[in-house]
PDB file of C-alpha atoms in Angstrom:
ATOM      1  CA  UNK A1408    -273.316-137.712-114.698  1.00  0.00           C
ATOM      2  CA  UNK A1409    -273.204-134.904-117.525  1.00  0.00           C
ATOM      3  CA  UNK A1410    -272.594-135.841-121.108  1.00  0.00           C
ATOM      4  CA  UNK A1411    -269.673-134.344-122.396  1.00  0.00           C
ATOM      5  CA  UNK A1412    -271.388-133.694-125.817  1.00  0.00           C
ATOM      6  CA  UNK A1413    -274.086-131.710-124.106  1.00  0.00           C
ATOM      7  CA  UNK A1414    -271.672-129.835-121.868  1.00  0.00           C
ATOM      8  CA  UNK A1415    -269.547-128.853-124.973  1.00  0.00           C
ATOM      9  CA  UNK A1416    -272.842-127.976-126.862  1.00  0.00           C
ATOM     10  CA  UNK A1417    -273.874-125.690-123.856  1.00  0.00           C
ATOM     11  CA  UNK A1418    -270.268-124.070-123.631  1.00  0.00           C
ATOM     12  CA  UNK A1419    -270.469-123.430-127.329  1.00  0.00           C
ATOM     13  CA  UNK A1420    -273.990-122.013-127.598  1.00  0.00           C
ATOM     14  CA  UNK A1421    -274.074-119.058-129.968  1.00  0.00           C
ATOM     15  CA  UNK A1422    -277.204-117.513-127.740  1.00  0.00           C
ATOM     16  CA  UNK A1423    -276.232-117.788-124.039  1.00  0.00           C
ATOM     17  CA  UNK A1424    -279.267-117.900-122.085  1.00  0.00           C
ATOM     18  CA  UNK A1425    -277.797-116.681-118.607  1.00  0.00           C
ATOM     19  CA  UNK A1426    -274.616-114.737-117.733  1.00  0.00           C
ATOM     20  CA  UNK A1427    -273.041-117.815-116.024  1.00  0.00           C
ATOM     21  CA  UNK A1428    -273.314-119.482-119.536  1.00  0.00           C
ATOM     22  CA  UNK A1429    -271.859-116.574-121.270  1.00  0.00           C
ATOM     23  CA  UNK A1430    -268.990-116.511-118.838  1.00  0.00           C
ATOM     24  CA  UNK A1431    -268.313-120.186-119.074  1.00  0.00           C
ATOM     25  CA  UNK A1432    -268.367-120.085-122.901  1.00  0.00           C
ATOM     26  CA  UNK A1433    -266.124-117.371-123.085  1.00  0.00           C
ATOM     27  CA  UNK A1434    -263.464-119.259-120.859  1.00  0.00           C
ATOM     28  CA  UNK A1435    -263.958-122.311-122.769  1.00  0.00           C
ATOM     29  CA  UNK A1436    -263.588-120.718-126.422  1.00  0.00           C
ATOM     30  CA  UNK A1437    -260.444-118.733-124.665  1.00  0.00           C
ATOM     31  CA  UNK A1438    -258.783-122.347-123.445  1.00  0.00           C
ATOM     32  CA  UNK A1439    -259.586-123.802-127.088  1.00  0.00           C
ATOM     33  CA  UNK A1440    -257.851-121.020-128.626  1.00  0.00           C
ATOM     34  CA  UNK A1441    -254.916-121.183-126.024  1.00  0.00           C
ATOM     35  CA  UNK A1442    -254.648-125.124-126.689  1.00  0.00           C
ATOM     36  CA  UNK A1443    -254.351-124.689-130.444  1.00  0.00           C
ATOM     37  CA  UNK A1444    -251.369-122.491-129.773  1.00  0.00           C
ATOM     38  CA  UNK A1445    -248.622-125.615-129.694  1.00  0.00           C
ATOM     39  CA  UNK A1446    -245.956-123.203-128.228  1.00  0.00           C
ATOM     40  CA  UNK A1447    -248.067-121.626-125.465  1.00  0.00           C
ATOM     41  CA  UNK A1448    -249.088-124.925-124.681  1.00  0.00           C
ATOM     42  CA  UNK A1449    -245.401-126.086-124.035  1.00  0.00           C
ATOM     43  CA  UNK A1450    -244.801-123.058-122.018  1.00  0.00           C
ATOM     44  CA  UNK A1451    -247.842-123.888-119.921  1.00  0.00           C
ATOM     45  CA  UNK A1452    -246.691-127.450-119.541  1.00  0.00           C
ATOM     46  CA  UNK A1453    -243.287-126.649-118.554  1.00  0.00           C
ATOM     47  CA  UNK A1454    -244.522-124.231-116.009  1.00  0.00           C
ATOM     48  CA  UNK A1455    -247.061-126.735-114.671  1.00  0.00           C
ATOM     49  CA  UNK A1456    -244.216-129.296-114.495  1.00  0.00           C
ATOM     50  CA  UNK A1457    -242.071-126.827-112.822  1.00  0.00           C
ATOM     51  CA  UNK A1458    -244.534-125.990-110.166  1.00  0.00           C
ATOM     52  CA  UNK A1459    -245.185-129.505-109.276  1.00  0.00           C
ATOM     53  CA  UNK A1460    -241.427-129.975-108.992  1.00  0.00           C
ATOM     54  CA  UNK A1461    -241.283-127.117-106.532  1.00  0.00           C
ATOM     55  CA  UNK A1462    -244.218-128.373-104.484  1.00  0.00           C
ATOM     56  CA  UNK A1463    -242.651-131.938-104.193  1.00  0.00           C
ATOM     57  CA  UNK A1464    -238.914-130.936-104.009  1.00  0.00           C
ATOM     58  CA  UNK A1465    -238.321-132.753-100.770  1.00  0.00           C
ATOM     59  CA  UNK A1466    -239.416-136.297-102.397  1.00  0.00           C
ATOM     60  CA  UNK A1467    -237.903-135.489-105.954  1.00  0.00           C
ATOM     61  CA  UNK A1468    -234.347-134.288-104.532  1.00  0.00           C
ATOM     62  CA  UNK A1469    -231.737-137.005-104.276  1.00  0.00           C
ATOM     63  CA  UNK A1470    -229.629-135.143-101.670  1.00  0.00           C
ATOM     64  CA  UNK A1471    -230.027-132.427 -98.942  1.00  0.00           C
ATOM     65  CA  UNK A1472    -229.277-128.992-101.029  1.00  0.00           C
ATOM     66  CA  UNK A1473    -227.564-127.807 -98.016  1.00  0.00           C
ATOM     67  CA  UNK A1474    -225.373-130.355 -97.214  1.00  0.00           C
ATOM     68  CA  UNK A1475    -221.712-130.012 -97.726  1.00  0.00           C
ATOM     69  CA  UNK A1476    -219.308-132.778 -98.468  1.00  0.00           C
ATOM     70  CA  UNK A1477    -215.950-131.557 -99.593  1.00  0.00           C
ATOM     71  CA  UNK A1478    -214.500-134.654-100.502  1.00  0.00           C
ATOM     72  CA  UNK A1479    -217.250-135.006-103.477  1.00  0.00           C
ATOM     73  CA  UNK A1480    -216.863-131.259-104.703  1.00  0.00           C
ATOM     74  CA  UNK A1481    -217.078-130.276-108.314  1.00  0.00           C
ATOM     75  CA  UNK A1482    -217.928-133.765-109.511  1.00  0.00           C
ATOM     76  CA  UNK A1483    -218.992-134.056-113.147  1.00  0.00           C
ATOM     77  CA  UNK A1484    -222.735-134.784-113.937  1.00  0.00           C
ATOM     78  CA  UNK A1485    -223.744-138.331-113.599  1.00  0.00           C
ATOM     79  CA  UNK A1486    -221.000-138.898-111.083  1.00  0.00           C
ATOM     80  CA  UNK A1487    -221.915-141.076-107.934  1.00  0.00           C
ATOM     81  CA  UNK A1488    -225.390-140.307-108.225  1.00  0.00           C
ATOM     82  CA  UNK A1489    -225.264-136.650-108.503  1.00  0.00           C
ATOM     83  CA  UNK A1490    -227.311-135.915-112.011  1.00  0.00           C
ATOM     84  CA  UNK A1491    -226.312-132.579-112.650  1.00  0.00           C
ATOM     85  CA  UNK A1492    -222.776-132.860-110.586  1.00  0.00           C
ATOM     86  CA  UNK A1493    -221.809-130.944-107.611  1.00  0.00           C
ATOM     87  CA  UNK A1494    -220.523-127.437-106.719  1.00  0.00           C
ATOM     88  CA  UNK A1495    -217.436-126.114-105.138  1.00  0.00           C
ATOM     89  CA  UNK A1496    -218.933-127.090-101.671  1.00  0.00           C
ATOM     90  CA  UNK A1497    -219.716-130.674-102.662  1.00  0.00           C
ATOM     91  CA  UNK A1498    -223.654-129.822-102.742  1.00  0.00           C
ATOM     92  CA  UNK A1499    -225.792-131.724-105.327  1.00  0.00           C
ATOM     93  CA  UNK A1500    -226.624-129.116-107.840  1.00  0.00           C
ATOM     94  CA  UNK A1501    -229.962-130.937-108.979  1.00  0.00           C
ATOM     95  CA  UNK A1502    -231.268-130.667-105.696  1.00  0.00           C
ATOM     96  CA  UNK A1503    -230.145-127.162-105.262  1.00  0.00           C
ATOM     97  CA  UNK A1504    -231.931-126.119-108.686  1.00  0.00           C
ATOM     98  CA  UNK A1505    -235.110-127.993-107.606  1.00  0.00           C
ATOM     99  CA  UNK A1506    -235.399-126.122-104.111  1.00  0.00           C
ATOM    100  CA  UNK A1507    -234.168-123.042-106.239  1.00  0.00           C
ATOM    101  CA  UNK A1508    -237.341-123.386-108.227  1.00  0.00           C
ATOM    102  CA  UNK A1509    -239.275-122.539-105.003  1.00  0.00           C
ATOM    103  CA  UNK A1510    -237.426-119.135-104.289  1.00  0.00           C
ATOM    104  CA  UNK A1511    -237.887-118.004-108.334  1.00  0.00           C
ATOM    105  CA  UNK A1512    -241.985-119.150-107.867  1.00  0.00           C
ATOM    106  CA  UNK A1513    -241.945-117.296-104.525  1.00  0.00           C
ATOM    107  CA  UNK A1514    -240.523-114.145-105.971  1.00  0.00           C
ATOM    108  CA  UNK A1515    -242.527-114.330-109.266  1.00  0.00           C
ATOM    109  CA  UNK A1516    -246.062-114.763-107.428  1.00  0.00           C
ATOM    110  CA  UNK A1517    -245.280-111.937-104.643  1.00  0.00           C
ATOM    111  CA  UNK A1518    -244.242-109.516-107.646  1.00  0.00           C
ATOM    112  CA  UNK A1519    -247.336-110.723-109.701  1.00  0.00           C
ATOM    113  CA  UNK A1520    -249.484-110.075-106.830  1.00  0.00           C
ATOM    114  CA  UNK A1521    -248.117-106.398-105.321  1.00  0.00           C
ATOM    115  CA  UNK A1522    -247.104-104.563-108.806  1.00  0.00           C
ATOM    116  CA  UNK A1523    -250.043-105.359-110.939  1.00  0.00           C
ATOM    117  CA  UNK A1524    -252.392-104.378-108.226  1.00  0.00           C
ATOM    118  CA  UNK A1525    -250.420-101.333-107.365  1.00  0.00           C
ATOM    119  CA  UNK A1526    -250.374-100.228-110.985  1.00  0.00           C
ATOM    120  CA  UNK A1527    -253.898-100.751-111.522  1.00  0.00           C
ATOM    121  CA  UNK A1528    -255.134 -98.632-108.333  1.00  0.00           C
ATOM    122  CA  UNK A1529    -252.741 -95.641-109.645  1.00  0.00           C
ATOM    123  CA  UNK A1530    -253.367 -95.877-113.186  1.00  0.00           C
ATOM    124  CA  UNK A1531    -257.295 -96.218-112.723  1.00  0.00           C
ATOM    125  CA  UNK A1532    -257.357 -93.558-110.078  1.00  0.00           C
ATOM    126  CA  UNK A1533    -255.464 -91.084-112.595  1.00  0.00           C
ATOM    127  CA  UNK A1534    -257.509 -92.237-115.625  1.00  0.00           C
ATOM    128  CA  UNK A1535    -260.897 -91.507-113.825  1.00  0.00           C
ATOM    129  CA  UNK A1536    -260.105 -88.566-111.616  1.00  0.00           C
ATOM    130  CA  UNK A1537    -258.257 -86.591-114.351  1.00  0.00           C
ATOM    131  CA  UNK A1538    -257.083 -83.097-113.504  1.00  0.00           C
ATOM    132  CA  UNK A1539    -253.939 -82.373-111.214  1.00  0.00           C
ATOM    133  CA  UNK A1540    -254.243 -85.898-109.599  1.00  0.00           C
ATOM    134  CA  UNK A1541    -253.664 -87.541-112.892  1.00  0.00           C
ATOM    135  CA  UNK A1542    -250.631 -85.065-113.671  1.00  0.00           C
ATOM    136  CA  UNK A1543    -248.949 -85.834-110.485  1.00  0.00           C
ATOM    137  CA  UNK A1544    -249.311 -89.548-110.715  1.00  0.00           C
ATOM    138  CA  UNK A1545    -248.295 -89.834-114.056  1.00  0.00           C
ATOM    139  CA  UNK A1546    -245.208 -87.520-113.530  1.00  0.00           C
ATOM    140  CA  UNK A1547    -244.302 -90.050-110.772  1.00  0.00           C
ATOM    141  CA  UNK A1548    -244.798 -92.804-113.178  1.00  0.00           C
ATOM    142  CA  UNK A1549    -242.653 -91.143-115.789  1.00  0.00           C
ATOM    143  CA  UNK A1550    -239.865 -90.725-112.980  1.00  0.00           C
ATOM    144  CA  UNK A1551    -239.981 -94.540-112.180  1.00  0.00           C
ATOM    145  CA  UNK A1552    -239.847 -95.317-116.142  1.00  0.00           C
ATOM    146  CA  UNK A1553    -236.945 -92.936-116.607  1.00  0.00           C
ATOM    147  CA  UNK A1554    -234.656 -95.652-114.757  1.00  0.00           C
ATOM    148  CA  UNK A1555    -233.631 -98.953-116.222  1.00  0.00           C
ATOM    149  CA  UNK A1556    -235.379-101.810-113.880  1.00  0.00           C
ATOM    150  CA  UNK A1557    -232.272-103.119-112.620  1.00  0.00           C
ATOM    151  CA  UNK A1558    -230.594-100.294-111.679  1.00  0.00           C
ATOM    152  CA  UNK A1559    -233.738 -99.002-109.682  1.00  0.00           C
ATOM    153  CA  UNK A1560    -234.178-102.321-108.148  1.00  0.00           C
ATOM    154  CA  UNK A1561    -230.513-102.213-106.912  1.00  0.00           C
ATOM    155  CA  UNK A1562    -230.867 -98.745-105.632  1.00  0.00           C
ATOM    156  CA  UNK A1563    -233.528-100.130-103.634  1.00  0.00           C
ATOM    157  CA  UNK A1564    -232.153-102.851-102.482  1.00  0.00           C
ATOM    158  CA  UNK A1565    -229.024-100.922-101.343  1.00  0.00           C
ATOM    159  CA  UNK A1566    -231.222 -98.962 -99.429  1.00  0.00           C
ATOM    160  CA  UNK A1567    -233.274-101.439 -97.774  1.00  0.00           C
ATOM    161  CA  UNK A1568    -230.459-104.069 -97.200  1.00  0.00           C
ATOM    162  CA  UNK A1569    -229.971-107.318 -98.901  1.00  0.00           C
ATOM    163  CA  UNK A1570    -232.434-110.273 -98.790  1.00  0.00           C
ATOM    164  CA  UNK A1571    -235.256-111.971-100.489  1.00  0.00           C
ATOM    165  CA  UNK A1572    -238.522-110.211 -99.295  1.00  0.00           C
ATOM    166  CA  UNK A1573    -236.269-106.674 -99.857  1.00  0.00           C
ATOM    167  CA  UNK A1574    -235.679-108.093-103.381  1.00  0.00           C
ATOM    168  CA  UNK A1575    -239.121-108.608-103.937  1.00  0.00           C
ATOM    169  CA  UNK A1576    -240.365-105.348-102.578  1.00  0.00           C
ATOM    170  CA  UNK A1577    -237.562-103.651-104.558  1.00  0.00           C
ATOM    171  CA  UNK A1578    -238.728-105.636-107.768  1.00  0.00           C
ATOM    172  CA  UNK A1579    -242.532-104.734-107.306  1.00  0.00           C
ATOM    173  CA  UNK A1580    -241.672-100.846-106.827  1.00  0.00           C
ATOM    174  CA  UNK A1581    -239.701-100.899-110.013  1.00  0.00           C
ATOM    175  CA  UNK A1582    -242.656-103.083-111.984  1.00  0.00           C
ATOM    176  CA  UNK A1583    -245.680-101.245-111.303  1.00  0.00           C
ATOM    177  CA  UNK A1584    -245.434 -98.157-113.947  1.00  0.00           C
ATOM    178  CA  UNK A1585    -246.303-100.290-116.966  1.00  0.00           C
ATOM    179  CA  UNK A1586    -249.428-101.525-115.163  1.00  0.00           C
ATOM    180  CA  UNK A1587    -250.450 -98.038-114.337  1.00  0.00           C
ATOM    181  CA  UNK A1588    -249.950 -96.851-117.876  1.00  0.00           C
ATOM    182  CA  UNK A1589    -251.887 -99.772-119.402  1.00  0.00           C
ATOM    183  CA  UNK A1590    -254.803 -99.205-116.571  1.00  0.00           C
ATOM    184  CA  UNK A1591    -255.002 -95.561-117.117  1.00  0.00           C
ATOM    185  CA  UNK A1592    -255.121 -95.832-121.101  1.00  0.00           C
ATOM    186  CA  UNK A1593    -257.946 -98.272-120.406  1.00  0.00           C
ATOM    187  CA  UNK A1594    -259.691 -95.926-117.891  1.00  0.00           C
ATOM    188  CA  UNK A1595    -259.631 -93.158-120.250  1.00  0.00           C
ATOM    189  CA  UNK A1596    -261.711 -95.103-122.811  1.00  0.00           C
ATOM    190  CA  UNK A1597    -264.110 -96.640-120.641  1.00  0.00           C
ATOM    191  CA  UNK A1598    -264.947 -93.668-118.183  1.00  0.00           C
ATOM    192  CA  UNK A1599    -266.890 -91.634-120.942  1.00  0.00           C
ATOM    193  CA  UNK A1600    -268.822 -95.105-122.231  1.00  0.00           C
ATOM    194  CA  UNK A1601    -272.701 -95.089-122.102  1.00  0.00           C
ATOM    195  CA  UNK A1602    -272.797 -97.772-119.510  1.00  0.00           C
ATOM    196  CA  UNK A1603    -270.620 -95.639-117.226  1.00  0.00           C
ATOM    197  CA  UNK A1604    -273.007 -92.425-117.287  1.00  0.00           C
ATOM    198  CA  UNK A1605    -275.711 -94.807-116.701  1.00  0.00           C
ATOM    199  CA  UNK A1606    -274.557 -96.392-113.669  1.00  0.00           C
ATOM    200  CA  UNK A1607    -273.428 -92.884-112.547  1.00  0.00           C
ATOM    201  CA  UNK A1608    -277.148 -91.769-112.903  1.00  0.00           C
ATOM    202  CA  UNK A1609    -278.030 -94.628-110.790  1.00  0.00           C
ATOM    203  CA  UNK A1610    -276.352 -93.512-108.056  1.00  0.00           C
ATOM    204  CA  UNK A1611    -272.830 -95.384-108.171  1.00  0.00           C
ATOM    205  CA  UNK A1612    -269.958 -93.475-106.443  1.00  0.00           C
ATOM    206  CA  UNK A1613    -266.506 -93.259-108.098  1.00  0.00           C
ATOM    207  CA  UNK A1614    -265.198 -95.959-106.040  1.00  0.00           C
ATOM    208  CA  UNK A1615    -267.841 -98.238-106.965  1.00  0.00           C
ATOM    209  CA  UNK A1616    -267.651 -97.403-110.603  1.00  0.00           C
ATOM    210  CA  UNK A1617    -263.650 -98.053-110.447  1.00  0.00           C
ATOM    211  CA  UNK A1618    -263.839-101.107-108.542  1.00  0.00           C
ATOM    212  CA  UNK A1619    -267.175-102.617-109.749  1.00  0.00           C
ATOM    213  CA  UNK A1620    -267.024-101.500-113.506  1.00  0.00           C
ATOM    214  CA  UNK A1621    -263.582-100.465-114.685  1.00  0.00           C
ATOM    215  CA  UNK A1622    -261.044-102.891-112.831  1.00  0.00           C
ATOM    216  CA  UNK A1623    -262.688-105.792-114.583  1.00  0.00           C
ATOM    217  CA  UNK A1624    -262.380-104.397-118.085  1.00  0.00           C
ATOM    218  CA  UNK A1625    -258.874-103.922-117.291  1.00  0.00           C
ATOM    219  CA  UNK A1626    -257.779-107.222-115.878  1.00  0.00           C
ATOM    220  CA  UNK A1627    -257.225-108.959-119.393  1.00  0.00           C
ATOM    221  CA  UNK A1628    -254.780-106.524-120.413  1.00  0.00           C
ATOM    222  CA  UNK A1629    -252.734-106.679-117.272  1.00  0.00           C
ATOM    223  CA  UNK A1630    -252.976-110.210-117.334  1.00  0.00           C
ATOM    224  CA  UNK A1631    -251.207-110.350-120.545  1.00  0.00           C
ATOM    225  CA  UNK A1632    -248.427-107.724-119.361  1.00  0.00           C
ATOM    226  CA  UNK A1633    -248.248-109.380-116.224  1.00  0.00           C
ATOM    227  CA  UNK A1634    -247.075-112.781-118.129  1.00  0.00           C
ATOM    228  CA  UNK A1635    -244.905-111.271-120.482  1.00  0.00           C
ATOM    229  CA  UNK A1636    -243.260-109.408-117.604  1.00  0.00           C
ATOM    230  CA  UNK A1637    -242.241-112.644-115.636  1.00  0.00           C
ATOM    231  CA  UNK A1638    -239.196-113.319-117.584  1.00  0.00           C
ATOM    232  CA  UNK A1639    -237.935-109.953-116.909  1.00  0.00           C
ATOM    233  CA  UNK A1640    -239.194-110.350-113.287  1.00  0.00           C
ATOM    234  CA  UNK A1641    -237.004-113.359-113.174  1.00  0.00           C
ATOM    235  CA  UNK A1642    -234.062-112.065-114.497  1.00  0.00           C
ATOM    236  CA  UNK A1643    -234.112-109.307-112.242  1.00  0.00           C
ATOM    237  CA  UNK A1644    -234.196-111.552-109.205  1.00  0.00           C
ATOM    238  CA  UNK A1645    -231.586-113.463-110.769  1.00  0.00           C
ATOM    239  CA  UNK A1646    -229.227-110.388-111.170  1.00  0.00           C
ATOM    240  CA  UNK A1647    -229.980-109.407-107.606  1.00  0.00           C
ATOM    241  CA  UNK A1648    -228.642-112.761-106.514  1.00  0.00           C
ATOM    242  CA  UNK A1649    -225.964-112.929-108.700  1.00  0.00           C
ATOM    243  CA  UNK A1650    -224.815-109.421-107.117  1.00  0.00           C
ATOM    244  CA  UNK A1651    -225.258-110.591-103.777  1.00  0.00           C
ATOM    245  CA  UNK A1652    -228.463-108.808-102.793  1.00  0.00           C
ATOM    246  CA  UNK A1653    -231.087-111.417-103.221  1.00  0.00           C
ATOM    247  CA  UNK A1654    -231.617-114.561-101.365  1.00  0.00           C
ATOM    248  CA  UNK A1655    -228.614-114.927 -99.060  1.00  0.00           C
ATOM    249  CA  UNK A1656    -226.441-118.072 -98.906  1.00  0.00           C
ATOM    250  CA  UNK A1657    -226.971-120.988 -98.385  1.00  0.00           C
ATOM    251  CA  UNK A1658    -230.153-120.547 -99.972  1.00  0.00           C
ATOM    252  CA  UNK A1659    -230.310-122.178-103.274  1.00  0.00           C
ATOM    253  CA  UNK A1660    -231.271-119.203-105.522  1.00  0.00           C
ATOM    254  CA  UNK A1661    -230.396-119.719-109.095  1.00  0.00           C
ATOM    255  CA  UNK A1662    -228.674-116.213-109.613  1.00  0.00           C
ATOM    256  CA  UNK A1663    -226.452-116.853-106.769  1.00  0.00           C
ATOM    257  CA  UNK A1664    -225.345-120.413-108.118  1.00  0.00           C
ATOM    258  CA  UNK A1665    -224.457-118.880-111.406  1.00  0.00           C
ATOM    259  CA  UNK A1666    -222.596-116.175-109.564  1.00  0.00           C
ATOM    260  CA  UNK A1667    -220.755-118.872-107.663  1.00  0.00           C
ATOM    261  CA  UNK A1668    -220.039-121.165-110.505  1.00  0.00           C
ATOM    262  CA  UNK A1669    -218.493-118.181-112.663  1.00  0.00           C
ATOM    263  CA  UNK A1670    -215.411-118.985-111.227  1.00  0.00           C
ATOM    264  CA  UNK A1671    -215.138-122.297-112.492  1.00  0.00           C
ATOM    265  CA  UNK A1672    -216.692-121.898-115.679  1.00  0.00           C
ATOM    266  CA  UNK A1673    -214.000-122.955-117.826  1.00  0.00           C
ATOM    267  CA  UNK A1674    -212.956-126.139-116.121  1.00  0.00           C
ATOM    268  CA  UNK A1675    -216.281-127.018-114.418  1.00  0.00           C
ATOM    269  CA  UNK A1676    -218.679-125.613-116.819  1.00  0.00           C
ATOM    270  CA  UNK A1677    -221.698-127.148-115.171  1.00  0.00           C
ATOM    271  CA  UNK A1678    -221.584-125.407-111.791  1.00  0.00           C
ATOM    272  CA  UNK A1679    -222.784-122.248-113.619  1.00  0.00           C
ATOM    273  CA  UNK A1680    -224.602-123.505-116.892  1.00  0.00           C
ATOM    274  CA  UNK A1681    -227.282-125.858-115.084  1.00  0.00           C
ATOM    275  CA  UNK A1682    -228.849-123.071-112.931  1.00  0.00           C
ATOM    276  CA  UNK A1683    -228.312-120.730-115.919  1.00  0.00           C
ATOM    277  CA  UNK A1684    -230.280-123.121-118.151  1.00  0.00           C
ATOM    278  CA  UNK A1685    -232.862-123.129-115.319  1.00  0.00           C
ATOM    279  CA  UNK A1686    -233.285-119.580-115.550  1.00  0.00           C
ATOM    280  CA  UNK A1687    -233.431-119.365-119.415  1.00  0.00           C
ATOM    281  CA  UNK A1688    -236.164-122.339-119.663  1.00  0.00           C
ATOM    282  CA  UNK A1689    -238.462-120.718-116.986  1.00  0.00           C
ATOM    283  CA  UNK A1690    -238.214-117.273-118.607  1.00  0.00           C
ATOM    284  CA  UNK A1691    -238.664-118.722-122.059  1.00  0.00           C
ATOM    285  CA  UNK A1692    -241.764-120.714-120.853  1.00  0.00           C
ATOM    286  CA  UNK A1693    -243.346-117.577-119.439  1.00  0.00           C
ATOM    287  CA  UNK A1694    -242.681-115.717-122.874  1.00  0.00           C
ATOM    288  CA  UNK A1695    -244.216-118.451-124.714  1.00  0.00           C
ATOM    289  CA  UNK A1696    -247.296-118.551-122.764  1.00  0.00           C
ATOM    290  CA  UNK A1697    -247.533-114.770-122.456  1.00  0.00           C
ATOM    291  CA  UNK A1698    -247.925-114.664-126.318  1.00  0.00           C
ATOM    292  CA  UNK A1699    -250.470-117.152-126.219  1.00  0.00           C
ATOM    293  CA  UNK A1700    -252.487-115.436-123.616  1.00  0.00           C
ATOM    294  CA  UNK A1701    -252.069-112.234-125.775  1.00  0.00           C
ATOM    295  CA  UNK A1702    -253.621-113.833-128.909  1.00  0.00           C
ATOM    296  CA  UNK A1703    -256.655-115.162-126.477  1.00  0.00           C
ATOM    297  CA  UNK A1704    -257.461-112.070-124.233  1.00  0.00           C
ATOM    298  CA  UNK A1705    -256.457-109.149-126.803  1.00  0.00           C
ATOM    299  CA  UNK A1706    -259.337-108.732-129.424  1.00  0.00           C
ATOM    300  CA  UNK A1707    -257.009-106.831-131.450  1.00  0.00           C
ATOM    301  CA  UNK A1708    -255.000-110.003-131.892  1.00  0.00           C
ATOM    302  CA  UNK A1709    -258.225-112.010-133.011  1.00  0.00           C
ATOM    303  CA  UNK A1710    -258.271-113.619-129.753  1.00  0.00           C
ATOM    304  CA  UNK A1711    -261.663-114.872-128.176  1.00  0.00           C
TER     305      UNK A1711
END
């Protein structure tokens, strides 16, 4: 078994002897810096617990999230085994919030895969190619940036039709422009570097240069932006659900649950408040984690 003290010394070596050691050392130092940030770790722990709760929702839920019991409608929190009470159809809010976490994480993961990748491709192509292609791609980006994200998402969903898949597609189509801007700025800085000229002299083509040498250097900036954008993505998804354009009933989507509960907000506050607190909590956790990752990954912030 490897001695932990020896492994730590190997990770913290001032002069790495291999690329593998240098990469592992950078990851370890970054983890130490992130771990020293209390708020970032609180956000990471909350998101990890939420992910586990979503995965094991069938075992943690106390009731069927879709089962209706009109005789137990609008029960207060803690009544008859309903931890967070029941909604207007007698469905257990605690169970619906747990299953709603699955929908929110599903939306976040899909958007986090589609939007940054699309922005990375457009931004690096524009920055590396330059000329008329750069002008055209950036003007298209400016057009998307000119519209508020939620309004543009509403327009796309209205054209595509209501539904969770269309909501994901609409959010992705409105979220990529900032990533394209970041990737283009990074590419403009990198493309005239000496190592890029050396790679080009060795016969590497534009596609290889962009994919193998420019994309890896853009990743850290995009990761920071993605994490900070997660809160906005969740709020946009909740807004679409609130307006009835996201996940459709009886899916336990948090925005739709808030929309349903707004009719009872004065007399039965928990119906809208509990899913609202869930939206607030996950958004805050992503913001805290994003701030911590920015400190670690951005050299200008004094990170690793």
